[in-house]
Coordinates of C-alpha atoms and ligand atoms in Angstrom, one line a residue:
X19 CA 114.8 120.9 97.5
X20 CA 112.9 119.4 94.5
X21 CA 110.7 116.5 95.6
X22 CA 108.7 114.3 93.3
X23 CA 105.9 112.4 95.0
X24 CA 104.3 109.5 93.2
X25 CA 100.7 108.9 94.3
X26 CA 100.6 112.5 95.6
X27 CA 97.0 113.0 94.8
X28 CA 96.2 110.1 97.2
X29 CA 95.7 110.1 100.9
X30 CA 99.2 109.7 102.3
X31 CA 101.0 111.4 99.3
X32 CA 99.0 114.6 99.6
X33 CA 99.9 114.9 103.3
X34 CA 103.6 114.5 102.3
X35 CA 103.1 117.3 99.8
X36 CA 101.7 119.6 102.5
X37 CA 104.7 119.0 104.8
X38 CA 107.1 119.6 101.9
X39 CA 105.5 122.9 101.0
X40 CA 105.7 123.9 104.6
X41 CA 109.5 123.5 104.2
X42 CA 109.4 125.7 101.1
X43 CA 110.3 122.7 98.9
X44 CA 109.4 122.6 95.2
X45 CA 106.9 119.7 94.7
X46 CA 105.7 117.7 91.8
X47 CA 103.3 114.8 91.7
X48 CA 103.0 111.8 89.4
X49 CA 99.5 110.3 89.7
X50 CA 97.0 108.7 87.3
X51 CA 94.1 109.7 89.5
X52 CA 92.9 106.1 89.7
X53 CA 92.1 106.4 93.5
X54 CA 93.6 109.8 94.1
X55 CA 91.8 113.1 93.6
X56 CA 92.8 116.4 92.0
X57 CA 91.2 118.2 94.9
X58 CA 93.8 116.6 97.3
X59 CA 96.7 118.3 95.4
X60 CA 97.8 121.5 97.2
X61 CA 98.1 124.7 95.1
X62 CA 101.6 125.3 93.8
X63 CA 102.3 121.7 93.0
X64 CA 102.8 120.4 89.5
X65 CA 100.8 117.3 88.4
X66 CA 102.2 114.9 85.9
X67 CA 99.0 112.9 85.1
X68 CA 100.4 109.5 84.0
X69 CA 100.5 105.9 84.9
X70 CA 103.8 104.6 86.4
X71 CA 103.4 101.5 84.2
X72 CA 104.1 103.8 81.2
X73 CA 107.9 103.8 81.1
X74 CA 108.4 106.6 78.6
X75 CA 105.9 109.0 80.3
X76 CA 107.7 108.4 83.6
X77 CA 111.1 109.1 82.1
X78 CA 109.8 112.3 80.5
X79 CA 108.3 113.5 83.8
X80 CA 111.7 113.0 85.5
X81 CA 113.5 114.9 82.7
X82 CA 111.0 117.8 82.9
X83 CA 111.0 118.2 86.7
X84 CA 114.6 116.9 87.5
X85 CA 113.8 115.9 91.1
X86 CA 116.6 115.6 93.7
X87 CA 114.5 113.3 95.8
X88 CA 111.6 111.0 95.3
X89 CA 108.9 109.7 97.7
X90 CA 107.2 106.8 96.0
X91 CA 103.6 106.3 97.3
X92 CA 101.7 105.3 94.1
X93 CA 100.5 101.7 94.3
X94 CA 97.7 99.2 94.0
X95 CA 97.2 99.4 97.7
X96 CA 94.4 96.8 98.4
X97 CA 95.2 93.4 99.8
X98 CA 91.8 92.1 98.6
X99 CA 92.4 93.3 95.0
X100 CA 95.9 91.8 95.0
X101 CA 94.4 88.4 95.8
X102 CA 91.9 88.6 93.0
X103 CA 94.3 90.2 90.5
X104 CA 98.0 89.4 91.4
X105 CA 99.2 90.3 87.9
X106 CA 97.7 93.8 88.0
X107 CA 99.2 94.2 91.5
X108 CA 102.6 93.2 90.2
X109 CA 102.4 95.4 87.1
X110 CA 101.7 98.5 89.2
X111 CA 103.7 97.7 92.3
X112 CA 106.7 96.0 90.9
X113 CA 107.1 97.0 87.2
X114 CA 105.8 100.6 88.0
X115 CA 108.4 100.9 90.7
X116 CA 111.2 99.6 88.5
X117 CA 110.3 102.3 85.9
X118 CA 110.6 104.9 88.6
X119 CA 113.9 103.5 89.8
X120 CA 115.4 103.5 86.3
X121 CA 114.3 107.1 85.8
X122 CA 115.7 108.0 89.1
X123 CA 119.1 106.6 88.2
X124 CA 119.0 108.3 84.8
X125 CA 118.3 111.7 86.4
X126 CA 120.8 111.1 89.2
X127 CA 118.2 111.4 92.0
X128 CA 119.9 111.5 95.4
X129 CA 117.4 109.7 97.6
X130 CA 114.4 107.4 96.9
X131 CA 111.9 106.7 99.7
X132 CA 109.5 103.8 99.3
X133 CA 106.1 103.3 101.0
X134 CA 106.1 99.7 102.0
X135 CA 103.7 97.8 104.3
X136 CA 104.4 97.0 107.9
X137 CA 100.8 95.9 108.2
X138 CA 101.2 93.0 105.7
X139 CA 104.9 92.3 105.3
X140 CA 105.5 90.5 108.6
X141 CA 102.6 88.1 108.2
X142 CA 101.0 87.0 111.5
X143 CA 102.5 88.9 114.5
X144 CA 102.2 86.6 117.6
X145 CA 100.0 87.7 120.5
X146 CA 101.9 89.9 123.0
X147 CA 104.6 90.9 120.5
X148 CA 105.2 93.7 118.0
X149 CA 107.2 93.3 114.8
X150 CA 110.4 95.2 114.7
X151 CA 112.6 96.0 111.6
X152 CA 114.7 92.9 112.4
X153 CA 111.6 90.6 112.3
X154 CA 111.9 88.5 109.1
X155 CA 109.3 89.4 106.5
X156 CA 106.7 86.8 105.8
X157 CA 104.4 88.1 103.1
X158 CA 101.1 86.2 102.9
X159 CA 99.3 88.2 100.2
X160 CA 100.4 89.2 96.6
X161 CA 100.3 92.8 97.8
X162 CA 102.8 92.1 100.6
X163 CA 104.9 90.0 98.2
X164 CA 105.0 92.8 95.7
X165 CA 106.1 95.4 98.3
X166 CA 108.8 93.0 99.6
X167 CA 110.0 92.5 96.0
X168 CA 110.5 96.2 95.6
X169 CA 112.3 96.5 99.0
X170 CA 114.8 93.9 97.6
X171 CA 115.1 95.7 94.3
X172 CA 115.9 98.9 96.2
X173 CA 118.9 97.2 97.7
X174 CA 120.1 96.2 94.2
X175 CA 119.8 99.8 92.9
X176 CA 121.6 101.1 96.0
X177 CA 124.5 98.7 95.4
X178 CA 124.7 99.0 91.6
X179 CA 124.0 102.7 91.2
X180 CA 124.7 104.4 94.5
X181 CA 121.0 105.5 94.8
X182 CA 120.3 106.1 98.5
X183 CA 117.1 104.4 99.4
X184 CA 114.8 104.3 102.5
X185 CA 112.0 101.8 103.2
X186 CA 109.1 103.0 105.4
X187 CA 106.9 100.2 106.5
X188 CA 103.5 101.8 107.5
X189 CA 101.0 100.2 109.9
X190 CA 97.3 100.8 109.1
X191 CA 97.2 104.5 108.3
X192 CA 94.2 106.7 109.0
X193 CA 93.5 110.5 109.1
X194 CA 91.9 113.3 107.1
X195 CA 91.4 112.9 103.4
X196 CA 91.4 109.0 103.5
X197 CA 89.0 107.7 100.8
X198 CA 86.0 106.1 102.5
X199 CA 84.9 104.3 99.3
X200 CA 88.0 102.2 98.8
X201 CA 88.6 98.5 99.8
X202 CA 90.9 99.5 102.6
X203 CA 90.9 102.2 105.2
X204 CA 88.5 101.0 107.9
X205 CA 88.6 104.3 109.9
X206 CA 87.4 106.3 106.9
X207 CA 84.8 103.6 105.9
X208 CA 83.4 103.5 109.5
X209 CA 83.3 107.3 109.9
X210 CA 81.5 107.8 106.6
X211 CA 79.0 105.2 107.6
X212 CA 78.4 106.3 111.2
X213 CA 78.0 109.9 110.2
X214 CA 75.3 108.7 107.7
X215 CA 73.7 106.5 110.4
X216 CA 74.5 103.3 108.5
X217 CA 75.7 100.0 110.2
X218 CA 79.4 99.2 110.6
X219 CA 80.6 95.8 109.5
X220 CA 83.2 93.9 111.5
X221 CA 85.0 91.3 109.3
X222 CA 86.0 88.2 111.1
X223 CA 89.4 87.5 112.6
X224 CA 88.6 83.8 112.6
X225 CA 84.8 83.3 112.6
X226 CA 82.0 85.7 111.9
X227 CA 80.8 87.4 115.1
X228 CA 84.2 87.7 116.7
X229 CA 85.8 91.1 117.4
X230 CA 87.8 91.2 114.1
X231 CA 91.5 91.5 113.3
X232 CA 94.0 93.3 115.5
X233 CA 95.6 96.2 113.9
X234 CA 98.1 99.0 114.7
X235 CA 96.5 102.3 113.6
X236 CA 98.9 105.2 112.8
X237 CA 98.0 108.8 112.0
X238 CA 98.9 110.0 108.5
X239 CA 100.9 112.9 110.0
X240 CA 103.5 110.4 111.2
X241 CA 103.8 108.9 107.7
X242 CA 104.3 112.4 106.3
X243 CA 106.9 113.3 109.0
X244 CA 108.9 110.0 108.3
X245 CA 108.8 110.7 104.5
X246 CA 110.1 114.3 104.9
X247 CA 112.8 113.2 107.3
X248 CA 113.9 110.4 105.0
X249 CA 113.9 112.5 101.8
X250 CA 115.7 115.4 103.6
X251 CA 118.5 112.9 104.5
X252 CA 117.7 113.4 108.2
X253 CA 116.9 109.8 108.9
X254 CA 120.0 107.7 109.9
X255 CA 118.3 104.3 109.2
X256 CA 117.3 102.9 105.8
X257 CA 114.4 100.8 107.1
X258 CA 111.8 102.0 109.6
X259 CA 108.4 101.0 110.8
X260 CA 105.8 103.7 111.1
X261 CA 103.4 102.4 113.7
X262 CA 102.4 103.0 117.3
X263 CA 102.9 99.6 119.0
X264 CA 99.3 99.6 120.1
X265 CA 97.0 96.9 118.7
X266 CA 93.2 97.1 118.8
X267 CA 90.4 94.9 117.3
X268 CA 88.1 96.2 114.6
X269 CA 85.3 96.0 117.2
X270 CA 87.2 98.2 119.7
X271 CA 87.9 100.7 116.9
X272 CA 84.2 100.8 116.0
X273 CA 83.3 101.4 119.7
X274 CA 85.9 104.1 120.1
X275 CA 84.8 105.9 117.0
X276 CA 81.2 105.8 118.1
X277 CA 82.0 107.2 121.5
X278 CA 84.2 110.0 120.0
X279 CA 81.5 110.8 117.4
X280 CA 78.6 110.4 119.8
X281 CA 76.8 108.0 117.5
X282 CA 75.1 104.6 117.9
X283 CA 75.3 102.8 114.6
X284 CA 74.4 99.1 114.5
X285 CA 77.2 96.5 114.2
X286 CA 77.1 93.8 111.5
X287 CA 79.5 90.8 111.3
X288 CA 81.1 89.6 108.1
X289 CA 83.3 86.6 107.2
X290 CA 87.1 86.6 107.1
X291 CA 88.5 88.6 104.1
X292 CA 90.9 87.0 101.6
X293 CA 94.5 87.8 102.3
X294 CA 93.9 89.3 105.8
X295 CA 96.2 88.4 108.6
X296 CA 94.8 88.0 112.1
X297 CA 97.1 90.2 114.0
X298 CA 99.5 93.0 113.0
X299 CA 101.3 95.3 115.5
X300 CA 104.5 97.2 114.8
X301 CA 107.3 98.2 117.2
X302 CA 107.6 102.0 117.2
X303 CA 111.0 102.1 118.8
X304 CA 113.0 103.4 115.8
X305 CA 110.3 105.9 115.0
X306 CA 110.3 107.2 118.6
X307 CA 114.1 107.4 118.5
X308 CA 114.4 109.3 115.2
X309 CA 111.1 111.2 114.7
X310 CA 109.3 111.4 118.1
X311 CA 106.2 110.0 119.9
X312 CA 103.5 108.9 117.4
X313 CA 100.2 110.6 117.6
X314 CA 98.0 108.9 120.2
X315 CA 95.1 106.9 119.0
X316 CA 92.6 109.0 121.0
X317 CA 93.9 112.3 119.7
X318 CA 94.4 111.0 116.1
X319 CA 90.9 109.5 115.9
X320 CA 89.3 112.7 117.4
X321 CA 91.1 114.8 114.8
X322 CA 89.8 112.5 112.1
X323 CA 86.2 112.4 113.4
X324 CA 86.3 116.3 113.4
X325 CA 87.6 116.4 109.8
X326 CA 85.1 113.9 108.4
X327 CA 82.3 115.8 110.2
X328 CA 83.4 119.1 108.8
X329 CA 83.9 117.8 105.3
X330 CA 80.3 116.5 105.3
X331 CA 78.9 120.0 105.9
Ligands
NAD429 N1 96.8 103.5 103.8 C1 97.5 102.5 104.5 O1 97.0 102.1 105.5 C2 98.8 102.0 104.0 C3 99.5 101.0 104.8 C4 100.7 100.5 104.3 C5 101.2 101.0 103.1 N2 100.5 101.9 102.4 C6 101.1 102.3 101.1 O2 101.2 103.7 101.1 C7 101.0 104.2 99.8 C8 99.9 105.3 99.7 O3 98.7 104.7 100.1 P1 97.4 105.6 100.3 O4 96.6 105.0 101.4 O5 97.7 107.0 100.3 O6 96.5 105.1 99.0 P2 95.8 106.0 97.9 O7 95.0 105.1 97.0 O8 95.1 107.1 98.5 O9 97.0 106.7 97.1 C9 97.7 106.0 96.0 C10 97.8 107.0 94.9 O10 98.5 106.3 93.8 C11 97.9 106.6 92.6 N3 98.1 105.5 91.7 C12 97.7 104.2 91.8 N4 98.1 103.5 90.8 C13 98.8 104.3 90.0 C14 99.5 104.2 88.8 N5 99.5 103.0 88.1 N6 100.2 105.2 88.2 C15 100.2 106.4 88.9 N7 99.5 106.7 90.0 C16 98.9 105.6 90.6 C17 96.4 106.8 93.0 O11 95.7 107.5 92.0 C18 96.5 107.5 94.3 O12 96.5 108.9 94.2 C19 100.8 103.0 98.9 O13 102.0 102.6 98.3 C20 100.3 102.0 99.9 O14 100.6 100.7 99.4 C21 99.3 102.4 102.8

Protein backbone atom coordinates (compact mmCIF):
# COMPACT_ATOMS: atom_id res chain seq x y z
CA UNK A 1 0.00 0.00 0.00
CA UNK A 2 1.29 3.49 -0.87
CA UNK A 3 -0.01 6.00 1.69
CA UNK A 4 0.44 9.76 1.43
CA UNK A 5 -0.01 11.60 4.75
CA UNK A 6 -0.41 15.37 4.64
CA UNK A 7 0.75 17.00 7.86
CA UNK A 8 2.80 13.87 8.57
CA UNK A 9 5.53 15.86 10.34
CA UNK A 10 2.94 16.96 12.89
CA UNK A 11 1.63 15.32 16.03
CA UNK A 12 -1.16 13.06 14.75
CA UNK A 13 0.25 12.56 11.24
CA UNK A 14 3.56 11.21 12.55
CA UNK A 15 1.73 8.57 14.64
CA UNK A 16 -0.21 7.53 11.52
CA UNK A 17 3.13 7.17 9.71
CA UNK A 18 4.41 4.88 12.51
CA UNK A 19 1.33 2.64 12.29
CA UNK A 20 1.56 2.47 8.50
CA UNK A 21 5.24 1.51 8.59
CA UNK A 22 4.39 -1.22 11.11
CA UNK A 23 2.15 -2.66 8.39
CA UNK A 24 5.03 -2.45 5.89
CA UNK A 25 3.31 0.22 3.83
CA UNK A 26 5.22 2.69 1.69
CA UNK A 27 4.75 6.14 3.22
CA UNK A 28 5.28 9.69 1.96
CA UNK A 29 4.50 12.95 3.70
CA UNK A 30 3.47 16.38 2.46
CA UNK A 31 4.29 19.04 5.06
CA UNK A 32 5.51 22.64 5.05
CA UNK A 33 6.97 22.22 8.55
CA UNK A 34 5.01 25.25 9.81
CA UNK A 35 4.07 23.51 13.07
CA UNK A 36 5.45 20.04 12.28
CA UNK A 37 9.04 18.97 12.83
CA UNK A 38 11.47 17.02 10.68
CA UNK A 39 12.42 15.05 13.83
CA UNK A 40 8.87 13.62 13.98
CA UNK A 41 9.25 11.92 10.59
CA UNK A 42 10.21 8.25 10.91
CA UNK A 43 13.12 6.97 8.84
CA UNK A 44 12.18 5.44 5.52
CA UNK A 45 9.51 8.05 4.84
CA UNK A 46 9.73 10.46 1.89
CA UNK A 47 9.08 14.14 2.68
CA UNK A 48 7.62 16.50 0.09
CA UNK A 49 8.29 19.84 1.78
CA UNK A 50 5.57 22.03 0.33
CA UNK A 51 2.52 24.08 1.17
CA UNK A 52 -0.85 22.54 0.32
CA UNK A 53 -1.97 25.99 -0.89
CA UNK A 54 0.49 25.58 -3.77
CA UNK A 55 -1.58 23.67 -6.33
CA UNK A 56 1.26 22.87 -8.77
CA UNK A 57 3.57 21.52 -6.05
CA UNK A 58 0.76 19.35 -4.69
CA UNK A 59 0.05 17.93 -8.16
CA UNK A 60 3.76 17.23 -8.72
CA UNK A 61 4.07 15.37 -5.39
CA UNK A 62 1.07 13.19 -6.29
CA UNK A 63 2.59 12.44 -9.72
CA UNK A 64 5.95 11.57 -8.15
CA UNK A 65 4.64 9.30 -5.36
CA UNK A 66 1.43 8.00 -6.98
CA UNK A 67 -0.36 7.26 -3.69
CA UNK A 68 -3.15 4.68 -3.55
CA UNK A 69 -4.58 6.22 -0.40
CA UNK A 70 -4.35 9.61 1.32
CA UNK A 71 -4.70 10.60 4.96
CA UNK A 72 -5.19 14.37 5.08
CA UNK A 73 -4.05 15.85 8.41
CA UNK A 74 -2.37 19.13 7.35
CA UNK A 75 -4.32 22.11 8.60
CA UNK A 76 -4.43 25.40 10.36
CA UNK A 77 -5.52 23.63 13.54
CA UNK A 78 -6.08 26.44 16.05
CA UNK A 79 -9.58 27.72 16.84
CA UNK A 80 -8.13 30.95 18.27
CA UNK A 81 -6.08 31.69 15.10
CA UNK A 82 -9.12 30.94 12.93
CA UNK A 83 -11.09 33.61 14.82
CA UNK A 84 -8.31 36.16 14.30
CA UNK A 85 -7.50 35.13 10.71
CA UNK A 86 -10.49 33.42 9.08
CA UNK A 87 -9.12 33.99 5.56
CA UNK A 88 -5.82 32.30 6.38
CA UNK A 89 -7.76 29.43 7.95
CA UNK A 90 -9.93 29.03 4.84
CA UNK A 91 -6.95 29.24 2.46
CA UNK A 92 -5.17 26.37 4.21
CA UNK A 93 -8.14 24.28 5.34
CA UNK A 94 -10.53 24.74 2.41
CA UNK A 95 -8.46 25.70 -0.66
CA UNK A 96 -5.55 23.48 0.43
CA UNK A 97 -7.94 20.54 0.81
CA UNK A 98 -9.46 21.17 -2.63
CA UNK A 99 -5.97 21.16 -4.17
CA UNK A 100 -5.39 17.75 -2.58
CA UNK A 101 -8.77 16.42 -3.69
CA UNK A 102 -8.16 17.49 -7.31
CA UNK A 103 -4.73 15.88 -7.28
CA UNK A 104 -6.23 12.73 -5.76
CA UNK A 105 -8.79 12.52 -8.57
CA UNK A 106 -6.11 13.15 -11.23
CA UNK A 107 -3.93 10.34 -9.83
CA UNK A 108 -6.90 7.98 -9.35
CA UNK A 109 -6.41 7.67 -5.59
CA UNK A 110 -8.71 4.96 -4.14
CA UNK A 111 -9.46 6.36 -0.68
CA UNK A 112 -9.14 9.79 0.92
CA UNK A 113 -9.39 10.10 4.71
CA UNK A 114 -9.97 13.52 6.26
CA UNK A 115 -9.12 14.73 9.78
CA UNK A 116 -12.15 16.71 10.89
CA UNK A 117 -13.05 18.02 14.30
CA UNK A 118 -15.53 16.39 16.65
CA UNK A 119 -14.39 18.81 19.33
CA UNK A 120 -15.64 21.88 17.44
CA UNK A 121 -18.09 20.79 14.74
CA UNK A 122 -21.06 20.00 17.00
CA UNK A 123 -21.02 23.36 18.79
CA UNK A 124 -22.27 23.20 22.38
CA UNK A 125 -22.97 19.63 23.50
CA UNK A 126 -25.68 19.75 26.21
CA UNK A 127 -24.90 18.56 29.74
CA UNK A 128 -25.39 14.82 30.21
CA UNK A 129 -25.21 14.04 26.47
CA UNK A 130 -22.52 13.01 23.97
CA UNK A 131 -22.58 14.07 20.30
CA UNK A 132 -22.99 11.12 17.94
CA UNK A 133 -22.37 11.06 14.19
CA UNK A 134 -26.09 11.76 13.64
CA UNK A 135 -26.02 14.94 15.78
CA UNK A 136 -26.37 17.88 13.34
CA UNK A 137 -23.15 19.89 13.00
CA UNK A 138 -23.30 23.41 14.37
CA UNK A 139 -19.92 25.07 13.76
CA UNK A 140 -19.32 28.11 15.99
CA UNK A 141 -15.79 29.06 14.87
CA UNK A 142 -14.20 29.66 11.44
CA UNK A 143 -12.04 26.58 12.10
CA UNK A 144 -15.10 24.36 12.61
CA UNK A 145 -16.81 25.99 9.61
CA UNK A 146 -13.80 25.26 7.38
CA UNK A 147 -13.70 21.62 8.49
CA UNK A 148 -17.43 21.23 7.87
CA UNK A 149 -17.05 22.83 4.43
CA UNK A 150 -14.46 20.21 3.49
CA UNK A 151 -16.67 17.39 4.81
CA UNK A 152 -19.32 18.59 2.36
CA UNK A 153 -16.84 18.90 -0.54
CA UNK A 154 -15.80 15.29 0.12
CA UNK A 155 -19.35 14.16 -0.55
CA UNK A 156 -19.32 16.09 -3.85
CA UNK A 157 -16.03 14.46 -4.93
CA UNK A 158 -17.35 11.04 -3.94
CA UNK A 159 -20.46 11.61 -6.03
CA UNK A 160 -18.78 13.22 -9.05
CA UNK A 161 -15.54 11.24 -9.22
CA UNK A 162 -16.13 8.01 -7.29
CA UNK A 163 -13.38 8.90 -4.80
CA UNK A 164 -14.06 6.93 -1.59
CA UNK A 165 -13.88 9.31 1.35
CA UNK A 166 -13.92 8.92 5.13
CA UNK A 167 -14.39 11.66 7.70
CA UNK A 168 -12.86 11.16 11.14
CA UNK A 169 -14.06 13.65 13.74
CA UNK A 170 -11.45 13.76 16.51
CA UNK A 171 -12.16 14.88 20.05
CA UNK A 172 -9.30 16.67 21.89
CA UNK A 173 -6.27 14.59 21.01
CA UNK A 174 -3.28 14.17 23.35
CA UNK A 175 -0.21 11.96 23.58
CA UNK A 176 3.52 11.74 22.92
CA UNK A 177 5.04 14.30 20.48
CA UNK A 178 2.26 16.88 20.89
CA UNK A 179 3.74 20.39 20.54
CA UNK A 180 3.57 22.18 23.93
CA UNK A 181 4.24 25.56 22.32
CA UNK A 182 1.14 25.72 20.15
CA UNK A 183 -2.17 27.50 20.82
CA UNK A 184 -3.98 24.19 21.32
CA UNK A 185 -3.08 20.93 23.04
CA UNK A 186 -3.68 21.61 26.71
CA UNK A 187 -2.25 18.27 27.89
CA UNK A 188 1.12 19.04 26.26
CA UNK A 189 1.08 22.65 27.47
CA UNK A 190 0.29 21.60 31.06
CA UNK A 191 2.92 18.82 31.08
CA UNK A 192 5.60 21.12 29.75
CA UNK A 193 4.78 23.69 32.42
CA UNK A 194 4.40 21.37 35.37
CA UNK A 195 7.67 19.58 34.61
CA UNK A 196 9.33 23.06 34.55
CA UNK A 197 7.57 23.96 37.84
CA UNK A 198 5.54 26.72 36.18
CA UNK A 199 1.89 27.59 36.93
CA UNK A 200 -0.98 26.07 34.93
CA UNK A 201 -3.63 28.36 33.51
CA UNK A 202 -7.31 27.35 33.51
CA UNK A 203 -9.21 29.38 30.90
CA UNK A 204 -12.81 30.09 31.85
CA UNK A 205 -15.82 28.07 30.80
CA UNK A 206 -18.05 31.07 31.65
CA UNK A 207 -16.21 33.34 34.10
CA UNK A 208 -12.58 33.45 35.24
CA UNK A 209 -12.06 31.23 38.29
CA UNK A 210 -14.44 28.44 37.27
CA UNK A 211 -13.19 24.90 36.45
CA UNK A 212 -12.88 25.58 32.70
CA UNK A 213 -14.44 23.95 29.66
CA UNK A 214 -15.49 20.30 29.51
CA UNK A 215 -13.60 18.26 26.93
CA UNK A 216 -13.31 14.68 25.74
CA UNK A 217 -9.59 13.77 25.65
CA UNK A 218 -8.63 10.96 23.28
CA UNK A 219 -5.21 9.32 22.94
CA UNK A 220 -3.38 9.85 19.63
CA UNK A 221 -3.01 6.06 19.19
CA UNK A 222 -6.77 5.86 18.67
CA UNK A 223 -6.58 8.49 15.88
CA UNK A 224 -3.77 6.56 14.20
CA UNK A 225 -5.74 3.29 14.44
CA UNK A 226 -8.84 4.92 12.92
CA UNK A 227 -6.82 6.42 10.05
CA UNK A 228 -5.11 3.13 9.25
CA UNK A 229 -8.40 1.20 9.33
CA UNK A 230 -10.05 3.80 7.09
CA UNK A 231 -7.20 4.01 4.56
CA UNK A 232 -6.94 0.20 4.48
CA UNK A 233 -10.63 0.00 3.58
CA UNK A 234 -11.39 -1.86 6.82
CA UNK A 235 -13.83 0.73 8.19
CA UNK A 236 -17.41 0.10 7.03
CA UNK A 237 -18.62 3.64 7.86
CA UNK A 238 -17.73 6.90 6.09
CA UNK A 239 -18.10 9.13 9.14
CA UNK A 240 -16.83 8.32 12.62
CA UNK A 241 -16.12 10.16 15.87
CA UNK A 242 -12.82 9.42 17.55
CA UNK A 243 -13.47 10.12 21.22
CA UNK A 244 -14.02 8.40 24.56
CA UNK A 245 -17.44 9.64 25.71
CA UNK A 246 -15.84 10.87 28.95
CA UNK A 247 -15.88 14.63 29.57
CA UNK A 248 -13.66 16.35 32.14
CA UNK A 249 -13.03 19.98 33.04
CA UNK A 250 -9.67 21.68 32.47
CA UNK A 251 -9.32 21.90 36.26
CA UNK A 252 -9.85 18.16 36.66
CA UNK A 253 -7.33 17.53 33.87
CA UNK A 254 -4.77 19.74 35.64
CA UNK A 255 -5.35 17.93 38.97
CA UNK A 256 -5.11 14.48 37.35
CA UNK A 257 -1.86 15.35 35.55
CA UNK A 258 -0.37 16.75 38.76
CA UNK A 259 -1.22 13.63 40.70
CA UNK A 260 0.17 11.33 37.96
CA UNK A 261 3.35 13.40 37.67
CA UNK A 262 3.67 13.98 41.43
CA UNK A 263 3.94 17.76 41.03
CA UNK A 264 2.26 20.70 42.72
CA UNK A 265 2.26 23.62 40.26
CA UNK A 266 0.13 26.65 41.07
CA UNK A 267 -3.14 27.17 39.20
CA UNK A 268 -3.95 30.48 37.51
CA UNK A 269 -7.32 31.43 36.06
CA UNK A 270 -7.79 33.16 32.70
CA UNK A 271 -10.78 34.55 30.79
CA UNK A 272 -12.90 32.76 28.21
CA UNK A 273 -11.00 32.23 24.92
CA UNK A 274 -12.47 33.40 21.62
CA UNK A 275 -14.27 30.64 19.71
CA UNK A 276 -14.23 28.11 22.59
CA UNK A 277 -17.37 26.09 23.27
CA UNK A 278 -18.28 25.31 26.88
CA UNK A 279 -18.77 21.59 26.59
CA UNK A 280 -17.76 18.98 24.03
CA UNK A 281 -18.10 15.21 24.51
CA UNK A 282 -18.30 12.63 21.70
CA UNK A 283 -20.10 9.32 21.59
CA UNK A 284 -17.53 6.53 21.13
CA UNK A 285 -20.14 3.91 20.08
CA UNK A 286 -19.05 3.56 16.43
CA UNK A 287 -15.36 3.62 17.37
CA UNK A 288 -15.96 0.86 19.93
CA UNK A 289 -17.88 -1.20 17.39
CA UNK A 290 -15.32 -0.95 14.58
CA UNK A 291 -11.95 -0.32 16.23
CA UNK A 292 -12.17 -1.29 19.92
CA UNK A 293 -12.15 0.27 23.38
CA UNK A 294 -10.48 3.70 23.39
CA UNK A 295 -7.36 4.08 25.55
CA UNK A 296 -8.54 5.01 29.09
CA UNK A 297 -7.77 8.54 30.25
CA UNK A 298 -5.70 7.31 33.22
CA UNK A 299 -3.56 5.01 31.11
CA UNK A 300 -3.22 7.49 28.24
CA UNK A 301 -2.25 10.38 30.49
CA UNK A 302 0.27 8.24 32.38
CA UNK A 303 1.82 7.19 29.06
CA UNK A 304 2.02 10.86 28.04
CA UNK A 305 3.48 12.01 31.38
CA UNK A 306 6.19 9.33 31.03
CA UNK A 307 7.00 10.41 27.46
CA UNK A 308 7.24 14.11 28.31
CA UNK A 309 9.47 13.32 31.32
CA UNK A 310 11.77 11.13 29.22
CA UNK A 311 11.96 13.68 26.39
CA UNK A 312 13.11 16.38 28.86
CA UNK A 313 16.13 14.34 29.96
N1 LIG B 1 -4.91 17.83 18.00
C1 LIG B 1 -6.24 17.82 18.16
O1 LIG B 1 -6.74 17.82 19.30
C2 LIG B 1 -7.16 17.80 16.96
C3 LIG B 1 -8.54 17.71 17.20
C4 LIG B 1 -9.41 17.67 16.11
C5 LIG B 1 -8.88 17.70 14.82
N2 LIG B 1 -7.54 17.82 14.63
C6 LIG B 1 -7.03 17.86 13.25
O2 LIG B 1 -6.05 16.86 13.10
C7 LIG B 1 -5.07 17.26 12.15
C8 LIG B 1 -3.69 17.13 12.72
O3 LIG B 1 -3.56 17.96 13.87
P1 LIG B 1 -2.28 17.94 14.84
O4 LIG B 1 -2.78 18.11 16.21
O5 LIG B 1 -1.42 16.78 14.51
O6 LIG B 1 -1.60 19.31 14.43
P2 LIG B 1 -0.08 19.61 14.02
O7 LIG B 1 0.02 21.11 13.95
O8 LIG B 1 0.86 18.88 14.90
O9 LIG B 1 0.00 18.99 12.57
C9 LIG B 1 -0.40 19.66 11.41
C10 LIG B 1 0.70 19.47 10.37
O10 LIG B 1 0.28 20.12 9.16
C11 LIG B 1 1.37 20.88 8.65
N3 LIG B 1 0.81 21.99 7.89
C12 LIG B 1 0.09 23.04 8.37
N4 LIG B 1 -0.25 23.88 7.38
C13 LIG B 1 0.26 23.33 6.25
C14 LIG B 1 0.25 23.75 4.89
N5 LIG B 1 -0.33 24.89 4.51
N6 LIG B 1 0.86 22.97 3.98
C15 LIG B 1 1.49 21.81 4.35
N7 LIG B 1 1.54 21.38 5.62
C16 LIG B 1 0.94 22.14 6.56
C17 LIG B 1 2.15 21.33 9.87
O11 LIG B 1 3.50 21.66 9.60
C18 LIG B 1 2.03 20.11 10.78
O12 LIG B 1 3.08 19.19 10.58
C19 LIG B 1 -5.46 18.70 11.75
O13 LIG B 1 -6.20 18.62 10.56
C20 LIG B 1 -6.35 19.16 12.89
O14 LIG B 1 -7.27 20.14 12.47
C21 LIG B 1 -6.66 17.86 15.67
